[in-house]
Every structure is written in structure tokens, then in C-alpha cells.
JSON list of C-alpha atoms in Angstrom, two decimals:
[
{"chain": "A", "resi": 1, "resn": "MET", "atom": "CA", "xyz": [13.56, 1.65, -10.52]},
{"chain": "A", "resi": 2, "resn": "PRO", "atom": "CA", "xyz": [9.82, 2.13, -9.89]},
{"chain": "A", "resi": 3, "resn": "LEU", "atom": "CA", "xyz": [8.72, 1.33, -6.33]},
{"chain": "A", "resi": 4, "resn": "PRO", "atom": "CA", "xyz": [6.55, -1.69, -7.31]},
{"chain": "A", "resi": 5, "resn": "ASP", "atom": "CA", "xyz": [9.57, -3.20, -9.08]},
{"chain": "A", "resi": 6, "resn": "LEU", "atom": "CA", "xyz": [11.72, -2.55, -6.03]},
{"chain": "A", "resi": 7, "resn": "MET", "atom": "CA", "xyz": [9.14, -4.33, -3.87]},
{"chain": "A", "resi": 8, "resn": "ALA", "atom": "CA", "xyz": [9.17, -7.33, -6.23]},
{"chain": "A", "resi": 9, "resn": "VAL", "atom": "CA", "xyz": [12.97, -7.59, -6.09]},
{"chain": "A", "resi": 10, "resn": "THR", "atom": "CA", "xyz": [13.00, -7.17, -2.31]},
{"chain": "A", "resi": 11, "resn": "ALA", "atom": "CA", "xyz": [10.27, -9.79, -1.86]},
{"chain": "A", "resi": 12, "resn": "GLU", "atom": "CA", "xyz": [12.21, -12.24, -3.99]},
{"chain": "A", "resi": 13, "resn": "ARG", "atom": "CA", "xyz": [15.49, -11.68, -2.12]},
{"chain": "A", "resi": 14, "resn": "PHE", "atom": "CA", "xyz": [14.05, -11.50, 1.39]},
{"chain": "A", "resi": 15, "resn": "ALA", "atom": "CA", "xyz": [10.74, -13.40, 1.14]},
{"chain": "A", "resi": 16, "resn": "GLY", "atom": "CA", "xyz": [10.91, -14.87, 4.63]},
{"chain": "A", "resi": 17, "resn": "LYS", "atom": "CA", "xyz": [12.32, -11.81, 6.37]},
{"chain": "A", "resi": 18, "resn": "THR", "atom": "CA", "xyz": [10.07, -9.57, 8.45]},
{"chain": "A", "resi": 19, "resn": "ALA", "atom": "CA", "xyz": [9.05, -6.43, 6.58]},
{"chain": "A", "resi": 20, "resn": "LEU", "atom": "CA", "xyz": [6.78, -4.76, 9.15]},
{"chain": "A", "resi": 21, "resn": "VAL", "atom": "CA", "xyz": [5.99, -5.20, 12.82]},
{"chain": "A", "resi": 22, "resn": "PHE", "atom": "CA", "xyz": [2.95, -3.76, 14.54]},
{"chain": "A", "resi": 23, "resn": "PRO", "atom": "CA", "xyz": [1.93, -4.39, 18.17]},
{"chain": "A", "resi": 24, "resn": "ASP", "atom": "CA", "xyz": [-0.53, -7.11, 17.22]},
{"chain": "A", "resi": 25, "resn": "GLN", "atom": "CA", "xyz": [0.90, -8.49, 13.95]},
{"chain": "A", "resi": 26, "resn": "SER", "atom": "CA", "xyz": [3.84, -8.69, 11.58]},
{"chain": "A", "resi": 27, "resn": "ILE", "atom": "CA", "xyz": [4.32, -9.58, 7.92]},
{"chain": "A", "resi": 28, "resn": "SER", "atom": "CA", "xyz": [7.18, -10.88, 5.80]},
{"chain": "A", "resi": 29, "resn": "PHE", "atom": "CA", "xyz": [8.32, -9.27, 2.56]},
{"chain": "A", "resi": 30, "resn": "GLY", "atom": "CA", "xyz": [6.96, -12.25, 0.63]},
{"chain": "A", "resi": 31, "resn": "ALA", "atom": "CA", "xyz": [3.52, -12.04, 2.24]},
{"chain": "A", "resi": 32, "resn": "LEU", "atom": "CA", "xyz": [3.43, -8.25, 1.87]},
{"chain": "A", "resi": 33, "resn": "TYR", "atom": "CA", "xyz": [4.21, -8.60, -1.83]},
{"chain": "A", "resi": 34, "resn": "LEU", "atom": "CA", "xyz": [1.60, -11.33, -2.42]},
{"chain": "A", "resi": 35, "resn": "GLN", "atom": "CA", "xyz": [-1.15, -9.51, -0.53]},
{"chain": "A", "resi": 36, "resn": "SER", "atom": "CA", "xyz": [-0.39, -6.20, -2.23]},
{"chain": "A", "resi": 37, "resn": "ARG", "atom": "CA", "xyz": [-0.50, -7.91, -5.64]},
{"chain": "A", "resi": 38, "resn": "GLN", "atom": "CA", "xyz": [-3.95, -9.27, -4.74]},
{"chain": "A", "resi": 39, "resn": "VAL", "atom": "CA", "xyz": [-5.08, -5.71, -3.96]},
{"chain": "A", "resi": 40, "resn": "ALA", "atom": "CA", "xyz": [-3.59, -4.52, -7.27]},
{"chain": "A", "resi": 41, "resn": "ALA", "atom": "CA", "xyz": [-5.39, -7.24, -9.21]},
{"chain": "A", "resi": 42, "resn": "ARG", "atom": "CA", "xyz": [-8.70, -6.34, -7.57]},
{"chain": "A", "resi": 43, "resn": "LEU", "atom": "CA", "xyz": [-8.21, -2.64, -8.34]},
{"chain": "A", "resi": 44, "resn": "GLN", "atom": "CA", "xyz": [-7.38, -3.44, -11.96]},
{"chain": "A", "resi": 45, "resn": "ARG", "atom": "CA", "xyz": [-10.52, -5.58, -12.27]},
{"chain": "A", "resi": 46, "resn": "LEU", "atom": "CA", "xyz": [-12.44, -2.51, -11.08]},
{"chain": "A", "resi": 47, "resn": "GLY", "atom": "CA", "xyz": [-10.82, -0.44, -13.82]},
{"chain": "A", "resi": 48, "resn": "ILE", "atom": "CA", "xyz": [-8.37, 1.34, -11.53]},
{"chain": "A", "resi": 49, "resn": "GLY", "atom": "CA", "xyz": [-4.87, 1.66, -12.94]},
{"chain": "A", "resi": 50, "resn": "PRO", "atom": "CA", "xyz": [-2.46, 4.14, -14.49]},
{"chain": "A", "resi": 51, "resn": "GLY", "atom": "CA", "xyz": [-3.75, 7.69, -14.25]},
{"chain": "A", "resi": 52, "resn": "ALA", "atom": "CA", "xyz": [-6.14, 6.94, -11.39]},
{"chain": "A", "resi": 53, "resn": "ARG", "atom": "CA", "xyz": [-5.76, 8.33, -7.89]},
{"chain": "A", "resi": 54, "resn": "VAL", "atom": "CA", "xyz": [-6.73, 6.21, -4.89]},
{"chain": "A", "resi": 55, "resn": "ALA", "atom": "CA", "xyz": [-7.19, 7.80, -1.47]},
{"chain": "A", "resi": 56, "resn": "ILE", "atom": "CA", "xyz": [-6.31, 5.69, 1.55]},
{"chain": "A", "resi": 57, "resn": "LEU", "atom": "CA", "xyz": [-7.82, 7.02, 4.80]},
{"chain": "A", "resi": 58, "resn": "HIS", "atom": "CA", "xyz": [-5.96, 5.18, 7.51]},
{"chain": "A", "resi": 59, "resn": "GLU", "atom": "CA", "xyz": [-4.66, 4.72, 10.98]},
{"chain": "A", "resi": 60, "resn": "ASN", "atom": "CA", "xyz": [-1.17, 3.34, 11.62]},
{"chain": "A", "resi": 61, "resn": "ALA", "atom": "CA", "xyz": [-1.77, -0.33, 10.89]},
{"chain": "A", "resi": 62, "resn": "LEU", "atom": "CA", "xyz": [-0.74, -3.13, 8.56]},
{"chain": "A", "resi": 63, "resn": "ALA", "atom": "CA", "xyz": [-3.69, -3.05, 6.14]},
{"chain": "A", "resi": 64, "resn": "PRO", "atom": "CA", "xyz": [-3.02, 0.47, 4.85]},
{"chain": "A", "resi": 65, "resn": "VAL", "atom": "CA", "xyz": [0.57, -0.51, 4.04]},
{"chain": "A", "resi": 66, "resn": "ILE", "atom": "CA", "xyz": [-0.68, -3.47, 2.01]},
{"chain": "A", "resi": 67, "resn": "PHE", "atom": "CA", "xyz": [-3.18, -1.18, 0.25]},
{"chain": "A", "resi": 68, "resn": "PHE", "atom": "CA", "xyz": [-0.42, 1.39, -0.41]},
{"chain": "A", "resi": 69, "resn": "TRP", "atom": "CA", "xyz": [1.75, -1.15, -2.20]},
{"chain": "A", "resi": 70, "resn": "GLY", "atom": "CA", "xyz": [-1.29, -2.60, -3.99]},
{"chain": "A", "resi": 71, "resn": "VAL", "atom": "CA", "xyz": [-2.31, 0.80, -5.34]},
{"chain": "A", "resi": 72, "resn": "LEU", "atom": "CA", "xyz": [1.22, 1.43, -6.61]},
{"chain": "A", "resi": 73, "resn": "ALA", "atom": "CA", "xyz": [1.35, -2.04, -8.18]},
{"chain": "A", "resi": 74, "resn": "SER", "atom": "CA", "xyz": [-1.93, -1.32, -10.01]},
{"chain": "A", "resi": 75, "resn": "GLY", "atom": "CA", "xyz": [-0.27, 1.68, -11.62]},
{"chain": "A", "resi": 76, "resn": "ALA", "atom": "CA", "xyz": [-2.45, 4.18, -9.79]},
{"chain": "A", "resi": 77, "resn": "GLN", "atom": "CA", "xyz": [-1.27, 7.03, -7.57]},
{"chain": "A", "resi": 78, "resn": "VAL", "atom": "CA", "xyz": [-1.68, 6.86, -3.79]},
{"chain": "A", "resi": 79, "resn": "VAL", "atom": "CA", "xyz": [-3.31, 9.79, -2.01]},
{"chain": "A", "resi": 80, "resn": "ASP", "atom": "CA", "xyz": [-2.32, 9.39, 1.64]},
{"chain": "A", "resi": 81, "resn": "VAL", "atom": "CA", "xyz": [-5.02, 10.60, 4.05]},
{"chain": "A", "resi": 82, "resn": "PRO", "atom": "CA", "xyz": [-4.12, 10.11, 7.73]},
{"chain": "A", "resi": 83, "resn": "CYS", "atom": "CA", "xyz": [-7.30, 9.86, 9.78]},
{"chain": "A", "resi": 84, "resn": "LEU", "atom": "CA", "xyz": [-5.84, 12.09, 12.51]},
{"chain": "A", "resi": 85, "resn": "ALA", "atom": "CA", "xyz": [-5.37, 14.96, 10.05]},
{"chain": "A", "resi": 86, "resn": "GLY", "atom": "CA", "xyz": [-8.67, 16.62, 10.89]},
{"chain": "A", "resi": 87, "resn": "VAL", "atom": "CA", "xyz": [-11.67, 17.35, 8.69]},
{"chain": "A", "resi": 88, "resn": "GLU", "atom": "CA", "xyz": [-10.34, 20.56, 7.11]},
{"chain": "A", "resi": 89, "resn": "THR", "atom": "CA", "xyz": [-7.03, 18.99, 6.16]},
{"chain": "A", "resi": 90, "resn": "ILE", "atom": "CA", "xyz": [-8.73, 15.88, 4.80]},
{"chain": "A", "resi": 91, "resn": "ASP", "atom": "CA", "xyz": [-11.06, 18.09, 2.73]},
{"chain": "A", "resi": 92, "resn": "GLU", "atom": "CA", "xyz": [-8.03, 19.89, 1.29]},
{"chain": "A", "resi": 93, "resn": "ILE", "atom": "CA", "xyz": [-6.24, 16.63, 0.47]},
{"chain": "A", "resi": 94, "resn": "LEU", "atom": "CA", "xyz": [-9.29, 15.22, -1.32]},
{"chain": "A", "resi": 95, "resn": "ALA", "atom": "CA", "xyz": [-10.21, 18.46, -3.16]}
]
């Protein structure tokens, strides 16, 4: 089962259950699914979808997780770029 489909099933079964907890915020599976689908829709309107690669430069926070699932839902591939990786490593990832 593709990951976006797994997220949809999980969000349906556990909509009100907590999916992620960060020190200053948390999100339910239902909200994570809805917000990631909004990201996916926006990416698709921009012409980003299957075959595209989307880099996400991030810290450990909620927004990058939403973007991750949104990119996958759009059909594009996620390129994970942790901001603590250092300039040389980031250059290699994005090359």
C-alpha cells in the first residue's frame, strides 16, 4: 500500500487520536491528513506531482511533517534535507 493511502486509512480509523506531539503543539491523524492534503493540492496547482522532487529543508517541527505527507500525496518524491546537516552535506543532497 502506498504511504499516502496508508495515511488516508489511518486518518479515517483514528481521526481524533494524536498523531504527533512536539513541545509546543500536537496534531491528530485527521488534522494531519487534512492539512497534508491541502499542501498536496497547492503543489498540484503549481504543477508539482508525479516525477517531481521536492526538497524540504527543516528543523524537527510539525510543519515539515505536514509538508512531507503533502509532497507524497501530490505524487512527488520527498528529498529530506535536515538543516543541521551542514553546507557540504546539503549541497550533496541537492546536487
